[in-house]
Coordinates of C-alpha atoms in Angstrom, one line a residue:
M416 CA 70.2 69.3 23.9
P417 CA 70.3 65.6 24.4
N418 CA 73.6 64.0 25.0
V419 CA 74.2 61.9 21.8
R420 CA 76.7 59.2 22.2
R421 CA 78.9 59.0 19.2
P422 CA 80.5 55.7 18.1
P423 CA 84.3 55.5 18.8
A424 CA 86.5 56.5 16.0
A425 CA 88.8 53.9 14.4
S426 CA 92.1 54.0 16.3
I427 CA 95.4 54.0 14.5
P428 CA 97.6 51.0 15.3
R429 CA 100.4 51.7 17.7
A430 CA 102.9 50.1 15.4
V431 CA 102.1 52.6 12.7
V432 CA 102.3 55.6 15.1
F433 CA 105.7 54.3 16.4
D434 CA 107.1 53.9 12.9
V435 CA 106.0 57.4 11.9
L436 CA 107.5 59.0 15.0
L437 CA 110.7 57.0 14.5
A438 CA 111.1 58.0 10.8
A439 CA 110.4 61.6 11.6
S440 CA 112.9 61.6 14.5
V441 CA 115.6 59.9 12.5
A442 CA 115.0 62.2 9.5
A443 CA 115.2 65.3 11.7
L444 CA 118.3 64.2 13.6
S445 CA 120.2 63.0 10.6
G446 CA 119.4 66.2 8.7
L447 CA 120.6 68.3 11.6
L448 CA 123.8 66.3 12.0
R449 CA 124.5 66.6 8.3
A450 CA 124.1 70.4 8.5
L451 CA 126.4 70.7 11.5
G452 CA 129.1 68.7 9.9
P453 CA 131.6 66.2 11.4
L454 CA 132.4 66.1 15.1
D455 CA 135.8 65.5 16.6
A456 CA 137.8 66.6 19.7
D457 CA 137.9 70.2 18.5
G458 CA 134.1 70.3 18.2
W459 CA 131.7 70.6 15.2
H460 CA 133.2 71.5 11.8
T461 CA 130.3 73.2 10.2
P462 CA 130.8 73.7 6.4
S463 CA 130.7 77.3 5.1
D464 CA 128.0 76.3 2.5
V465 CA 124.9 74.5 3.7
P466 CA 125.0 70.9 2.1
W467 CA 121.4 70.9 1.0
W468 CA 121.8 67.8 -1.1
G469 CA 123.3 65.8 1.8
I470 CA 120.6 67.0 4.1
L471 CA 117.9 65.9 1.7
V472 CA 119.5 62.5 1.3
Q473 CA 119.6 62.0 5.1
V474 CA 116.0 63.2 5.6
A475 CA 114.8 60.9 2.7
A476 CA 116.6 57.9 4.2
G477 CA 115.0 58.6 7.6
L478 CA 111.5 59.0 6.1
A479 CA 111.9 55.7 4.3
L480 CA 111.8 54.0 7.7
V481 CA 108.0 54.5 7.7
L482 CA 107.9 51.3 5.6
R483 CA 110.3 49.3 7.7
R484 CA 107.6 47.1 9.2
R485 CA 105.2 46.6 6.3
R486 CA 107.7 46.7 3.4
P487 CA 111.1 46.0 5.0
L488 CA 112.9 45.1 1.7
V489 CA 111.6 48.3 0.0
S490 CA 112.6 50.4 2.9
A491 CA 116.1 48.9 3.1
G492 CA 116.5 49.2 -0.7
V493 CA 115.7 52.9 -0.6
V494 CA 118.1 53.4 2.4
F495 CA 120.9 51.4 0.6
A496 CA 120.5 53.4 -2.6
L497 CA 120.7 56.7 -0.7
S498 CA 123.7 55.6 1.3
L499 CA 125.8 54.9 -1.9
G500 CA 127.1 58.5 -1.8
W501 CA 127.3 59.1 1.9
P502 CA 126.6 56.9 5.0
V503 CA 123.2 57.6 6.4
L504 CA 121.9 57.5 10.0
A505 CA 119.0 55.3 8.9
G506 CA 121.3 52.4 8.0
P507 CA 121.3 50.6 11.4
F508 CA 117.5 51.0 11.8
S509 CA 117.0 49.5 8.3
A510 CA 119.3 46.6 9.2
Y511 CA 117.2 45.9 12.3
A512 CA 114.1 45.9 10.1
L513 CA 115.7 43.4 7.7
G514 CA 116.4 41.0 10.5
A515 CA 113.0 41.4 12.3
Y516 CA 110.5 41.7 9.4
A517 CA 112.1 40.7 6.1
P518 CA 110.3 37.6 4.7
T519 CA 113.0 36.8 2.1
R520 CA 116.2 35.9 3.8
R521 CA 118.4 35.9 0.6
A522 CA 117.4 39.4 -0.4
G523 CA 117.6 40.5 3.2
W524 CA 121.1 39.3 3.5
A525 CA 122.1 41.0 0.3
L526 CA 120.7 44.3 1.4
A527 CA 122.3 43.9 4.9
A528 CA 125.7 43.3 3.2
G529 CA 125.2 46.4 1.0
L530 CA 124.4 48.5 4.1
A531 CA 127.4 47.2 5.9
L532 CA 129.7 48.2 2.9
T533 CA 128.2 51.7 2.6
T534 CA 128.4 52.2 6.3
C535 CA 131.9 50.9 6.9
E536 CA 133.4 52.2 3.6
P537 CA 136.4 49.8 3.6
W538 CA 137.8 51.7 0.6
R539 CA 138.3 54.8 2.8
T540 CA 141.5 55.2 4.8
Q541 CA 140.5 54.7 8.5
S542 CA 141.7 53.0 11.6
G543 CA 140.8 49.4 12.4
S544 CA 138.8 50.4 15.5
D545 CA 136.6 52.7 13.5
L546 CA 135.9 49.9 11.0
V547 CA 134.9 47.5 13.7
V548 CA 132.6 50.1 15.3
E549 CA 130.9 50.8 12.0
F550 CA 130.5 47.1 11.3
I551 CA 129.0 46.5 14.8
A552 CA 126.6 49.4 14.1
I553 CA 125.1 47.4 11.3
G554 CA 125.6 43.8 12.6
T555 CA 124.2 44.3 16.1
P556 CA 120.8 45.6 14.9
L557 CA 120.6 42.9 12.3
L558 CA 121.2 40.1 14.8
L559 CA 118.9 41.7 17.3
G560 CA 116.1 41.8 14.7
M561 CA 116.7 38.2 13.8
Y562 CA 116.5 37.2 17.5
L563 CA 113.2 39.0 18.0
A564 CA 111.8 37.6 14.9
S565 CA 112.6 34.0 16.0
R566 CA 111.2 34.7 19.4
R567 CA 108.0 36.1 17.9
G568 CA 107.7 33.0 15.7
L569 CA 108.2 30.8 18.7
L570 CA 105.5 32.6 20.6
L571 CA 103.1 32.3 17.7
A572 CA 103.8 28.6 17.4
L573 CA 103.2 28.1 21.1
A574 CA 99.9 30.0 20.8
E575 CA 98.8 27.9 17.9
R576 CA 99.7 24.8 19.8
A577 CA 97.7 25.9 22.8
E578 CA 94.7 26.7 20.6
R579 CA 95.0 23.3 18.9
V580 CA 95.2 21.6 22.3
E581 CA 92.1 23.5 23.5
R582 CA 90.2 22.5 20.3
E583 CA 91.2 18.9 20.9
Q584 CA 90.0 19.1 24.5
V585 CA 86.7 20.6 23.4
E586 CA 86.3 17.8 20.9
R587 CA 87.2 15.2 23.5
D588 CA 84.6 16.7 25.9
R589 CA 82.0 16.6 23.1
Q590 CA 82.7 13.0 22.4
A591 CA 82.6 12.2 26.1
R592 CA 79.2 13.9 26.4
A593 CA 77.9 12.0 23.3
E594 CA 79.1 8.7 24.8
E595 CA 77.4 9.6 28.1
R596 CA 74.2 10.3 26.2
R597 CA 74.4 7.0 24.4
R598 CA 75.0 5.3 27.8
L599 CA 72.0 7.0 29.3
A600 CA 69.9 6.1 26.3
G601 CA 70.9 2.5 26.7
E602 CA 70.0 2.4 30.3
M603 CA 66.7 4.2 29.7
H604 CA 65.9 1.7 27.0
D605 CA 66.9 -1.3 29.1
M606 CA 65.0 -0.3 32.3
I607 CA 62.0 1.8 31.4
T608 CA 61.1 0.0 28.1
H609 CA 61.3 -3.4 29.9
R610 CA 58.9 -2.3 32.6
V611 CA 56.4 -0.6 30.2
S612 CA 56.5 -3.7 28.0
L613 CA 55.6 -5.9 30.9
M614 CA 52.7 -3.5 31.7
V615 CA 51.5 -3.8 28.1
L616 CA 51.7 -7.6 28.1
Q617 CA 49.9 -7.8 31.4
A618 CA 47.2 -5.5 30.1
G619 CA 46.8 -7.6 27.0
A620 CA 46.5 -10.8 29.2
L621 CA 43.9 -9.1 31.4
R622 CA 41.9 -8.1 28.4
T623 CA 41.9 -11.7 27.2
I624 CA 40.8 -13.3 30.5
A625 CA 38.5 -10.6 31.7
E626 CA 34.8 -11.5 31.8
R627 CA 33.2 -8.1 32.1
D628 CA 33.2 -5.6 29.2
N629 CA 34.2 -2.6 31.2
V630 CA 37.3 -4.5 32.5
R631 CA 38.3 -5.5 29.0
S632 CA 37.8 -2.0 27.7
A633 CA 40.0 -0.6 30.5
A634 CA 42.6 -3.2 29.9
E635 CA 42.7 -2.4 26.2
E636 CA 42.9 1.3 26.9
L637 CA 45.9 0.6 29.2
R638 CA 47.5 -1.5 26.6
L639 CA 47.2 1.2 23.9
T640 CA 48.5 3.8 26.3
G641 CA 51.5 1.7 27.0
C642 CA 52.2 1.1 23.3
Q643 CA 52.0 4.9 22.7
A644 CA 54.4 5.4 25.7
L645 CA 56.8 2.9 24.1
A646 CA 56.7 4.7 20.8
E647 CA 57.4 8.1 22.4
L648 CA 60.2 6.6 24.5
R649 CA 61.9 5.2 21.4
E650 CA 61.8 8.7 19.9
L651 CA 63.4 10.2 23.0
V652 CA 66.1 7.5 23.1
A653 CA 66.9 8.1 19.4
V654 CA 67.4 11.9 20.2
L655 CA 69.6 11.0 23.1
R656 CA 71.7 8.7 21.0
D657 CA 72.1 11.1 18.1
P658 CA 71.4 14.7 19.1
D659 CA 72.8 16.1 15.9
D660 CA 70.3 14.2 13.6
P661 CA 68.1 17.0 12.2
S662 CA 65.5 14.5 10.8
P663 CA 62.1 15.1 12.3
T664 CA 60.5 12.5 14.4
G665 CA 57.0 11.8 15.6
A666 CA 54.0 13.4 14.0
S667 CA 55.9 15.8 11.8
A668 CA 57.6 13.0 9.9
R669 CA 54.5 11.2 8.8
G670 CA 54.0 13.2 5.6
G671 CA 55.9 15.4 3.2
G672 CA 55.5 19.2 3.1
P673 CA 53.9 21.5 5.7
T674 CA 51.4 19.9 8.0
G675 CA 49.1 21.2 10.7
V676 CA 48.9 20.2 14.3
D677 CA 47.2 16.8 14.6
V678 CA 45.7 16.2 18.1
V679 CA 42.8 14.0 17.0
D680 CA 44.3 11.0 18.8
L681 CA 44.7 13.0 22.1
I682 CA 41.1 14.2 21.9
A683 CA 39.9 10.7 21.2
D684 CA 41.7 9.2 24.1
S685 CA 40.4 11.9 26.5
R686 CA 36.8 11.5 25.2
A687 CA 37.1 7.7 25.7
A688 CA 38.1 8.4 29.3
G689 CA 34.8 10.4 29.8
V690 CA 36.0 14.0 29.2
P691 CA 33.8 16.1 27.0
I692 CA 36.0 18.1 24.6
E693 CA 35.2 20.6 21.9
L694 CA 38.0 21.0 19.2
T695 CA 38.2 24.1 17.0
V696 CA 40.8 24.4 14.3
S697 CA 41.1 27.7 12.3
G698 CA 43.5 29.1 9.8
T699 CA 45.7 27.4 7.2
P700 CA 49.1 25.8 8.1
A701 CA 52.1 27.9 7.0
A702 CA 53.8 27.1 3.7
V703 CA 57.0 26.1 5.6
D704 CA 57.5 22.9 7.6
A705 CA 57.9 23.6 11.3
P706 CA 58.2 20.2 13.0
A707 CA 59.5 21.7 16.3
A708 CA 56.5 24.1 16.5
V709 CA 54.0 21.3 15.7
R710 CA 55.5 19.0 18.3
T711 CA 55.5 21.8 20.9
V712 CA 51.8 22.7 20.3
R713 CA 50.9 19.0 20.5
R714 CA 52.7 18.8 23.9
V715 CA 50.8 21.8 25.2
V716 CA 47.5 20.1 24.4
Q717 CA 48.7 16.8 25.9
E718 CA 49.9 18.4 29.1
A719 CA 46.7 20.4 29.5
L720 CA 44.5 17.4 29.0
T721 CA 46.6 15.4 31.5
N722 CA 46.1 18.0 34.1
V723 CA 42.3 17.9 33.4
H724 CA 42.3 14.2 34.1
K725 CA 44.3 14.6 37.3
H726 CA 42.7 17.7 38.9
A727 CA 39.3 18.4 37.3
P728 CA 37.4 15.2 36.6
G729 CA 34.0 15.8 34.9
A730 CA 35.1 19.2 33.6
H731 CA 34.2 20.4 30.1
V732 CA 37.2 21.2 27.9
A733 CA 37.5 23.5 24.9
V734 CA 40.6 23.2 22.6
S735 CA 41.3 25.8 20.1
I736 CA 44.2 25.7 17.6
R737 CA 44.9 28.7 15.4
H738 CA 47.2 28.5 12.4
A739 CA 48.8 31.7 11.1
A740 CA 51.7 32.7 8.9
E741 CA 53.8 33.8 11.9
G742 CA 53.1 30.9 14.2
I743 CA 50.6 28.5 15.8
G744 CA 48.3 29.5 18.7
V745 CA 46.6 27.0 21.0
T746 CA 44.2 27.5 23.9
V747 CA 43.0 24.7 26.2
A748 CA 40.3 25.9 28.7
N749 CA 38.4 23.7 31.1
T750 CA 35.6 24.4 33.5
A751 CA 35.8 23.5 37.2
G752 CA 35.8 19.8 38.0
A753 CA 32.4 18.2 38.7
R754 CA 33.8 16.1 41.5
P755 CA 37.0 15.6 43.5
P756 CA 39.7 13.5 41.8
D757 CA 39.0 9.8 42.1
V758 CA 42.7 9.0 42.7
D759 CA 45.4 11.2 44.2
L760 CA 48.0 11.4 41.4
G761 CA 50.2 13.9 43.2
T762 CA 51.1 17.5 42.3
G763 CA 54.5 17.5 40.8
G764 CA 54.2 21.0 39.4
T765 CA 57.0 20.6 36.8
G766 CA 54.9 19.8 33.7
L767 CA 53.8 23.3 33.0
L768 CA 57.2 24.7 34.0
G769 CA 59.1 22.5 31.5
L770 CA 56.5 23.2 28.9
R771 CA 56.9 27.0 29.3
E772 CA 60.7 26.6 28.9
R773 CA 60.1 24.6 25.8
V774 CA 57.8 27.2 24.3
E775 CA 60.1 30.1 25.3
L776 CA 63.1 28.3 23.7
L777 CA 61.3 28.6 20.4
G778 CA 60.7 32.3 21.0
G779 CA 57.0 31.9 22.0
R780 CA 55.0 32.5 25.1
L781 CA 52.8 30.4 27.4
H782 CA 50.3 31.5 30.1
A783 CA 48.6 29.0 32.5
N784 CA 46.3 30.5 35.0
P785 CA 42.9 29.8 36.7
D786 CA 39.9 31.7 35.5
D787 CA 37.2 33.5 37.5
A788 CA 34.7 30.6 37.2
G789 CA 37.0 28.1 38.9
G790 CA 38.4 26.5 35.7
F791 CA 41.9 26.7 34.2
V792 CA 43.2 28.2 30.9
V793 CA 46.4 27.3 29.1
D794 CA 47.2 29.6 26.2
A795 CA 50.4 29.5 24.1
H796 CA 51.7 30.9 20.9
V797 CA 54.6 29.2 19.1
P798 CA 56.4 30.9 16.2
I799 CA 57.5 28.9 13.2
D800 CA 60.4 30.9 12.0
V801 CA 63.2 29.2 13.9
T802 CA 66.5 27.8 12.9
P803 CA 67.5 24.1 12.8
T804 CA 69.9 24.7 15.7
I805 CA 67.1 25.7 17.9
H806 CA 65.2 22.7 16.9
R807 CA 68.0 20.4 17.9
D808 CA 68.4 22.3 21.3
L809 CA 64.7 21.9 21.8
D810 CA 64.8 18.1 21.2
E811 CA 67.7 17.8 23.5
G812 CA 65.9 19.7 26.2
A813 CA 62.8 17.6 25.7
A814 CA 64.9 14.4 26.1

């Protein structure tokens, strides 16, 4: 028989267990003492007839201590009512509960005074020392309970203050991070945008003064690429400056309602650079808008085409985008390069790694491996059922 692990049973609070044991102990002890009778130097003076009524009163007063923590006024009221005929052993315990747990001080003081009267019995003939001892038996538990209640309140206040200080520290850290993000965004805008703008201006000037058509065409392509880089840089700077802004940017913000993945401009740029590409789009975009998924699929295509330009010039590329209800699939497959790369652009190796992290952050998958014919295949599936919080984390990671 398999070992089935059962869920743990709900445990009884220790305070409840302690109150039950205390009430039972006081009830049993007070009932026993009432049955044995008074004690003096000669020993116990047990009455000839069992005082059942007195025993029941003592037991009932002891059992009333079960409510001393949750209903201290009710418990003290019951004990006070039962002590009107005869002092009860539960009186000091009830006085402690009044000082430690009673929410209403005026009613608590009134019940404490009543318990002191019924315990001391000043109308009965007795010595002064006995009266003092009986008064201390009520006053000491009452003061001890008040002290512990004040101490408990002080500890709670200190705990709340510590939590408030911690929350304030977290808020200060968040503001400091936001300020650092804004500072980095400003530096990125000042340095990178300035350099790219100079490149765009120089490309425009070269297009104007160039005499050959191929040079003008290359200069125009360089200028358009720089303009596109500036637009994407502005989007990233905006995310850095305001990471909590959920408004979509880029391609997903161009129209209202759900849109498909638009990679026509990426395909056109690569074809203009001499890369033959076949684009296949199947399925219908989902009925919900998924800007993060759309941007991620677009980045997959962009990174795959960039790698083709860098490492496989002259290769034939097939791009397939598949829309479905649960997500968007994309495959970019290229054949082996027809010639070695014209320019050594380096092998950073971090583009696909960062892209895989971006896809997995959305709950998707990405595979990038060479095929048997010497080409390379990038395949990804990005789900569209994601929360806005993940969208914001994705944008921050992309920035």
